[in-house]
PDB file of C-alpha atoms in Angstrom:
ATOM      1  CA  MET A   1     -17.625   7.760   7.680  1.00 61.00           C
ATOM      2  CA  VAL A   2     -14.609   8.454   5.495  1.00 72.00           C
ATOM      3  CA  SER A   3     -15.504   9.019   1.849  1.00 81.00           C
ATOM      4  CA  LEU A   4     -13.841   7.006  -0.875  1.00 87.00           C
ATOM      5  CA  ALA A   5     -11.133   9.275  -2.291  1.00 93.00           C
ATOM      6  CA  PRO A   6      -7.459   9.220  -3.212  1.00 96.00           C
ATOM      7  CA  GLY A   7      -5.286   8.986  -0.132  1.00 96.00           C
ATOM      8  CA  ILE A   8      -7.591   6.950   2.064  1.00 96.00           C
ATOM      9  CA  LEU A   9      -6.666   3.613   3.543  1.00 97.00           C
ATOM     10  CA  LEU A  10      -8.721   0.485   3.093  1.00 97.00           C
ATOM     11  CA  ILE A  11      -8.224  -1.727   6.124  1.00 96.00           C
ATOM     12  CA  ALA A  12      -9.230  -5.337   5.536  1.00 95.00           C
ATOM     13  CA  ASP A  13     -11.966  -6.528   7.845  1.00 91.00           C
ATOM     14  CA  PRO A  14     -10.448  -9.006  10.353  1.00 88.00           C
ATOM     15  CA  PHE A  15     -12.536 -11.832   8.891  1.00 84.00           C
ATOM     16  CA  LEU A  16     -11.933 -11.124   5.198  1.00 85.00           C
ATOM     17  CA  LYS A  17     -11.047 -14.513   3.717  1.00 84.00           C
ATOM     18  CA  ASP A  18      -9.644 -13.466   0.319  1.00 89.00           C
ATOM     19  CA  PRO A  19      -5.982 -14.609   0.496  1.00 88.00           C
ATOM     20  CA  ASN A  20      -4.896 -11.638  -1.633  1.00 89.00           C
ATOM     21  CA  PHE A  21      -6.194  -9.202   0.960  1.00 94.00           C
ATOM     22  CA  ALA A  22      -6.459 -10.903   4.370  1.00 92.00           C
ATOM     23  CA  ARG A  23      -5.115  -8.508   7.036  1.00 94.00           C
ATOM     24  CA  THR A  24      -3.974  -5.963   4.474  1.00 96.00           C
ATOM     25  CA  VAL A  25      -4.038  -2.181   4.321  1.00 98.00           C
ATOM     26  CA  ILE A  26      -4.385  -0.556   0.914  1.00 98.00           C
ATOM     27  CA  PHE A  27      -3.433   3.034   0.121  1.00 98.00           C
ATOM     28  CA  VAL A  28      -5.860   4.287  -2.548  1.00 98.00           C
ATOM     29  CA  CYS A  29      -4.171   6.363  -5.283  1.00 98.00           C
ATOM     30  CA  GLU A  30      -7.113   6.945  -7.597  1.00 96.00           C
ATOM     31  CA  ASN A  31     -10.874   6.722  -7.391  1.00 93.00           C
ATOM     32  CA  ASP A  32     -12.969   8.049 -10.264  1.00 93.00           C
ATOM     33  CA  GLU A  33     -15.713   7.088 -12.713  1.00 92.00           C
ATOM     34  CA  LYS A  34     -13.417   4.456 -14.284  1.00 94.00           C
ATOM     35  CA  GLY A  35     -12.734   2.637 -11.009  1.00 94.00           C
ATOM     36  CA  SER A  36     -10.168   2.623  -8.230  1.00 96.00           C
ATOM     37  CA  PHE A  37      -6.635   1.455  -7.636  1.00 96.00           C
ATOM     38  CA  GLY A  38      -4.036   1.433  -4.902  1.00 98.00           C
ATOM     39  CA  PHE A  39      -1.289  -0.564  -3.262  1.00 98.00           C
ATOM     40  CA  VAL A  40      -1.160  -3.026  -0.386  1.00 98.00           C
ATOM     41  CA  ILE A  41       1.313  -1.295   1.942  1.00 98.00           C
ATOM     42  CA  ASN A  42       1.855  -4.074   4.454  1.00 97.00           C
ATOM     43  CA  ARG A  43       2.670  -7.268   2.562  1.00 97.00           C
ATOM     44  CA  LEU A  44       6.346  -7.771   1.833  1.00 97.00           C
ATOM     45  CA  PHE A  45       7.182  -9.477  -1.460  1.00 97.00           C
ATOM     46  CA  ASP A  46       9.707 -12.347  -1.411  1.00 97.00           C
ATOM     47  CA  GLN A  47      12.234 -10.609  -3.677  1.00 98.00           C
ATOM     48  CA  THR A  48      14.164  -7.351  -3.393  1.00 98.00           C
ATOM     49  CA  LEU A  49      14.263  -4.591  -5.983  1.00 98.00           C
ATOM     50  CA  ASP A  50      17.744  -5.499  -7.267  1.00 97.00           C
ATOM     51  CA  SER A  51      16.570  -9.055  -8.006  1.00 97.00           C
ATOM     52  CA  LEU A  52      13.615  -7.729 -10.047  1.00 97.00           C
ATOM     53  CA  ILE A  53      15.278  -4.795 -11.825  1.00 97.00           C
ATOM     54  CA  PRO A  54      18.775  -5.685 -13.114  1.00 95.00           C
ATOM     55  CA  ASP A  55      19.762  -2.003 -13.423  1.00 96.00           C
ATOM     56  CA  VAL A  56      19.421  -1.546  -9.659  1.00 97.00           C
ATOM     57  CA  ILE A  57      22.786  -2.303  -8.077  1.00 95.00           C
ATOM     58  CA  TYR A  58      21.899  -1.103  -4.562  1.00 92.00           C
ATOM     59  CA  PRO A  59      21.141  -4.399  -2.765  1.00 94.00           C
ATOM     60  CA  GLY A  60      18.330  -5.406  -0.460  1.00 96.00           C
ATOM     61  CA  ILE A  61      15.668  -2.742  -1.088  1.00 97.00           C
ATOM     62  CA  PRO A  62      12.342  -4.264  -0.062  1.00 97.00           C
ATOM     63  CA  VAL A  63       9.452  -4.622  -2.488  1.00 98.00           C
ATOM     64  CA  TYR A  64       5.851  -4.934  -1.369  1.00 98.00           C
ATOM     65  CA  TYR A  65       3.088  -6.963  -2.977  1.00 97.00           C
ATOM     66  CA  GLY A  66       0.908  -4.109  -4.240  1.00 98.00           C
ATOM     67  CA  GLY A  67      -1.894  -6.421  -5.307  1.00 97.00           C
ATOM     68  CA  PRO A  68      -2.860  -9.157  -7.739  1.00 96.00           C
ATOM     69  CA  VAL A  69      -3.183  -6.964 -10.860  1.00 97.00           C
ATOM     70  CA  GLN A  70      -0.287  -6.731 -13.351  1.00 97.00           C
ATOM     71  CA  VAL A  71       2.296  -8.407 -11.129  1.00 95.00           C
ATOM     72  CA  ASP A  72       4.851  -7.831 -13.872  1.00 96.00           C
ATOM     73  CA  THR A  73       4.960  -4.087 -13.110  1.00 97.00           C
ATOM     74  CA  ILE A  74       6.837  -2.060 -10.490  1.00 98.00           C
ATOM     75  CA  HIS A  75       5.299   1.038  -8.905  1.00 98.00           C
ATOM     76  CA  PHE A  76       6.376   3.316  -6.084  1.00 98.00           C
ATOM     77  CA  LEU A  77       5.126   5.803  -3.512  1.00 98.00           C
ATOM     78  CA  HIS A  78       7.484   8.412  -2.129  1.00 98.00           C
ATOM     79  CA  GLN A  79       8.002  11.596  -0.156  1.00 98.00           C
ATOM     80  CA  LEU A  80      10.767  12.921  -2.404  1.00 98.00           C
ATOM     81  CA  PRO A  81       9.188  15.333  -4.941  1.00 97.00           C
ATOM     82  CA  ASP A  82      12.331  17.481  -5.059  1.00 96.00           C
ATOM     83  CA  GLN A  83      14.430  14.495  -6.150  1.00 97.00           C
ATOM     84  CA  ILE A  84      11.931  12.482  -8.208  1.00 97.00           C
ATOM     85  CA  GLN A  85      10.355  14.414 -11.063  1.00 95.00           C
ATOM     86  CA  GLY A  86       6.988  13.529 -12.562  1.00 97.00           C
ATOM     87  CA  GLY A  87       5.313  12.147  -9.448  1.00 97.00           C
ATOM     88  CA  VAL A  88       1.658  12.836  -8.682  1.00 97.00           C
ATOM     89  CA  GLN A  89       0.752  14.109  -5.230  1.00 98.00           C
ATOM     90  CA  VAL A  90      -1.983  11.831  -3.881  1.00 98.00           C
ATOM     91  CA  VAL A  91      -2.250  13.647  -0.531  1.00 97.00           C
ATOM     92  CA  PRO A  92       0.171  16.042   1.169  1.00 97.00           C
ATOM     93  CA  GLY A  93       3.344  14.098   1.902  1.00 96.00           C
ATOM     94  CA  VAL A  94       2.632  11.121  -0.392  1.00 98.00           C
ATOM     95  CA  TYR A  95       3.497  11.015  -4.097  1.00 98.00           C
ATOM     96  CA  TRP A  96       2.839   8.252  -6.589  1.00 98.00           C
ATOM     97  CA  GLY A  97       5.305   7.453  -9.368  1.00 98.00           C
ATOM     98  CA  GLY A  98       7.698   9.631 -11.283  1.00 97.00           C
ATOM     99  CA  ARG A  99      10.617   9.104 -13.609  1.00 97.00           C
ATOM    100  CA  PHE A 100      11.785   5.578 -12.819  1.00 97.00           C
ATOM    101  CA  ASP A 101      15.130   5.929 -14.620  1.00 96.00           C
ATOM    102  CA  ASP A 102      15.952   8.828 -12.290  1.00 95.00           C
ATOM    103  CA  VAL A 103      14.955   6.716  -9.283  1.00 97.00           C
ATOM    104  CA  VAL A 104      17.288   3.900 -10.368  1.00 97.00           C
ATOM    105  CA  GLU A 105      20.151   6.341 -10.854  1.00 97.00           C
ATOM    106  CA  LEU A 106      19.577   7.978  -7.462  1.00 97.00           C
ATOM    107  CA  LEU A 107      19.290   4.573  -5.758  1.00 97.00           C
ATOM    108  CA  ASN A 108      22.542   3.385  -7.294  1.00 96.00           C
ATOM    109  CA  GLN A 109      24.240   6.562  -6.062  1.00 96.00           C
ATOM    110  CA  GLY A 110      22.849   6.013  -2.552  1.00 95.00           C
ATOM    111  CA  ALA A 111      21.180   9.423  -2.861  1.00 96.00           C
ATOM    112  CA  LEU A 112      17.625   8.506  -1.785  1.00 96.00           C
ATOM    113  CA  ASP A 113      16.323   8.247   1.769  1.00 97.00           C
ATOM    114  CA  LEU A 114      14.965   4.684   1.711  1.00 97.00           C
ATOM    115  CA  GLN A 115      12.587   5.520   4.574  1.00 97.00           C
ATOM    116  CA  LYS A 116      10.744   7.855   2.184  1.00 98.00           C
ATOM    117  CA  ILE A 117      10.120   5.519  -0.747  1.00 98.00           C
ATOM    118  CA  LYS A 118       8.251   2.221  -1.055  1.00 98.00           C
ATOM    119  CA  PHE A 119       8.253  -0.087  -4.090  1.00 98.00           C
ATOM    120  CA  PHE A 120       5.404  -2.383  -5.131  1.00 98.00           C
ATOM    121  CA  ILE A 121       4.999  -5.251  -7.543  1.00 98.00           C
ATOM    122  CA  GLY A 122       1.519  -5.197  -9.035  1.00 98.00           C
ATOM    123  CA  TYR A 123      -1.411  -3.203  -7.735  1.00 98.00           C
ATOM    124  CA  SER A 124      -4.944  -3.561  -6.410  1.00 97.00           C
ATOM    125  CA  GLY A 125      -7.703  -2.455  -8.768  1.00 97.00           C
ATOM    126  CA  TRP A 126     -11.471  -2.285  -8.917  1.00 97.00           C
ATOM    127  CA  THR A 127     -13.849  -1.578 -11.783  1.00 96.00           C
ATOM    128  CA  THR A 128     -16.534   1.094 -11.557  1.00 94.00           C
ATOM    129  CA  GLY A 129     -18.727   0.409  -8.529  1.00 92.00           C
ATOM    130  CA  GLN A 130     -16.844  -2.712  -7.420  1.00 95.00           C
ATOM    131  CA  LEU A 131     -15.056  -1.111  -4.483  1.00 95.00           C
ATOM    132  CA  GLU A 132     -18.233   0.661  -3.362  1.00 93.00           C
ATOM    133  CA  GLU A 133     -19.969  -2.734  -3.302  1.00 94.00           C
ATOM    134  CA  GLU A 134     -17.132  -4.235  -1.231  1.00 94.00           C
ATOM    135  CA  LEU A 135     -17.472  -1.325   1.208  1.00 94.00           C
ATOM    136  CA  ARG A 136     -21.240  -1.971   1.508  1.00 94.00           C
ATOM    137  CA  GLU A 137     -20.432  -5.637   2.213  1.00 94.00           C
ATOM    138  CA  LYS A 138     -18.074  -4.435   4.985  1.00 93.00           C
ATOM    139  CA  SER A 139     -15.013  -6.129   3.463  1.00 94.00           C
ATOM    140  CA  TRP A 140     -13.063  -2.916   4.066  1.00 96.00           C
ATOM    141  CA  ILE A 141     -12.891  -0.325   6.805  1.00 95.00           C
ATOM    142  CA  PRO A 142     -12.029   3.055   5.253  1.00 96.00           C
ATOM    143  CA  SER A 143      -9.732   5.378   7.176  1.00 95.00           C
ATOM    144  CA  GLU A 144      -7.729   8.561   6.758  1.00 94.00           C
ATOM    145  CA  SER A 145      -4.081   7.895   5.939  1.00 95.00           C
ATOM    146  CA  THR A 146      -0.943   9.383   7.396  1.00 95.00           C
ATOM    147  CA  PRO A 147       2.422   9.452   5.631  1.00 97.00           C
ATOM    148  CA  SER A 148       4.020   7.829   8.681  1.00 96.00           C
ATOM    149  CA  LEU A 149       1.722   4.797   8.374  1.00 96.00           C
ATOM    150  CA  VAL A 150       2.090   4.571   4.580  1.00 98.00           C
ATOM    151  CA  PHE A 151       5.890   4.527   4.867  1.00 98.00           C
ATOM    152  CA  GLU A 152       6.096   2.381   8.013  1.00 96.00           C
ATOM    153  CA  SER A 153       8.821  -0.211   7.435  1.00 93.00           C
ATOM    154  CA  ARG A 154       7.569  -2.706  10.026  1.00 93.00           C
ATOM    155  CA  GLU A 155       4.913  -4.074   7.693  1.00 93.00           C
ATOM    156  CA  GLN A 156       3.609  -6.623  10.205  1.00 90.00           C
ATOM    157  CA  GLN A 157       2.397  -3.758  12.459  1.00 93.00           C
ATOM    158  CA  ILE A 158       0.579  -1.619   9.875  1.00 95.00           C
ATOM    159  CA  TRP A 159      -2.783  -3.437   9.887  1.00 93.00           C
ATOM    160  CA  GLN A 160      -3.055  -3.414  13.671  1.00 92.00           C
ATOM    161  CA  GLN A 161      -1.898   0.205  13.935  1.00 93.00           C
ATOM    162  CA  ALA A 162      -4.373   1.331  11.259  1.00 94.00           C
ATOM    163  CA  LEU A 163      -7.205  -0.242  13.277  1.00 91.00           C
ATOM    164  CA  ARG A 164      -5.953   1.270  16.543  1.00 91.00           C
ATOM    165  CA  ASN A 165      -5.872   4.715  14.903  1.00 91.00           C
ATOM    166  CA  LEU A 166      -9.658   4.443  14.465  1.00 89.00           C
ATOM    167  CA  GLY A 167     -10.257   4.374  18.225  1.00 85.00           C
ATOM    168  CA  SER A 168     -11.177   1.922  20.946  1.00 79.00           C
ATOM    169  CA  ASN A 169     -14.070   0.242  19.080  1.00 78.00           C
ATOM    170  CA  PHE A 170     -11.658  -0.844  16.355  1.00 79.00           C
ATOM    171  CA  ALA A 171      -8.564  -1.297  18.535  1.00 71.00           C
ATOM    172  CA  MET A 172      -9.889  -4.545  19.988  1.00 73.00           C
ATOM    173  CA  MET A 173     -10.391  -5.881  16.443  1.00 72.00           C
ATOM    174  CA  ALA A 174      -6.623  -5.578  15.951  1.00 66.00           C
ATOM    175  CA  ASN A 175      -6.172  -8.538  18.285  1.00 68.00           C
ATOM    176  CA  PHE A 176      -8.848 -10.800  16.779  1.00 65.00           C
ATOM    177  CA  PRO A 177      -7.467 -14.179  15.708  1.00 60.00           C
ATOM    178  CA  ILE A 178      -7.376 -14.885  11.972  1.00 62.00           C
ATOM    179  CA  ASP A 179      -9.756 -17.802  12.432  1.00 57.00           C
ATOM    180  CA  PRO A 180     -11.828 -17.489  15.634  1.00 53.00           C
ATOM    181  CA  SER A 181     -13.059 -21.094  15.294  1.00 54.00           C
ATOM    182  CA  LEU A 182      -9.537 -22.213  16.229  1.00 52.00           C
ATOM    183  CA  ASN A 183      -9.809 -20.608  19.707  1.00 50.00           C
TER     184      ASN A 183
END
């Protein structure tokens, strides 16, 4: 079993009913004695970055719903440590945060590879022991992450692909209906 650590993915169990997390994949950024937090990487938000941040003039950059906590904040993951100063490496190839003013300036100049950065509104967070309890209840399937899956732009395929990456026992779960009673 994969241990709970920064950089793992939490794949929602196919039958998880919580509307905040049904069929989601969360990239965990921190897990310590104070709790855990990460971002839902496969749920597109209904507004773009330029509509949320007036200083961003580059249009149409997608924003993802990172989770239900502090939905008045913007966060980002990236693969651009040479361009974005101040980021924290979560795992090789994935950095969290950095100097946001620099990001806005680089975006407005068209100087960032938009395939290597993902923006989130809000985040997913757990208090000490809460996530461990949810794992015991089998709400989440932990998995190793890959930068290619974290930065996948076809968000509707991430949950299924994350399950398929776990092997044949999980691959069939990727095709389970949301509500089997409707079959």
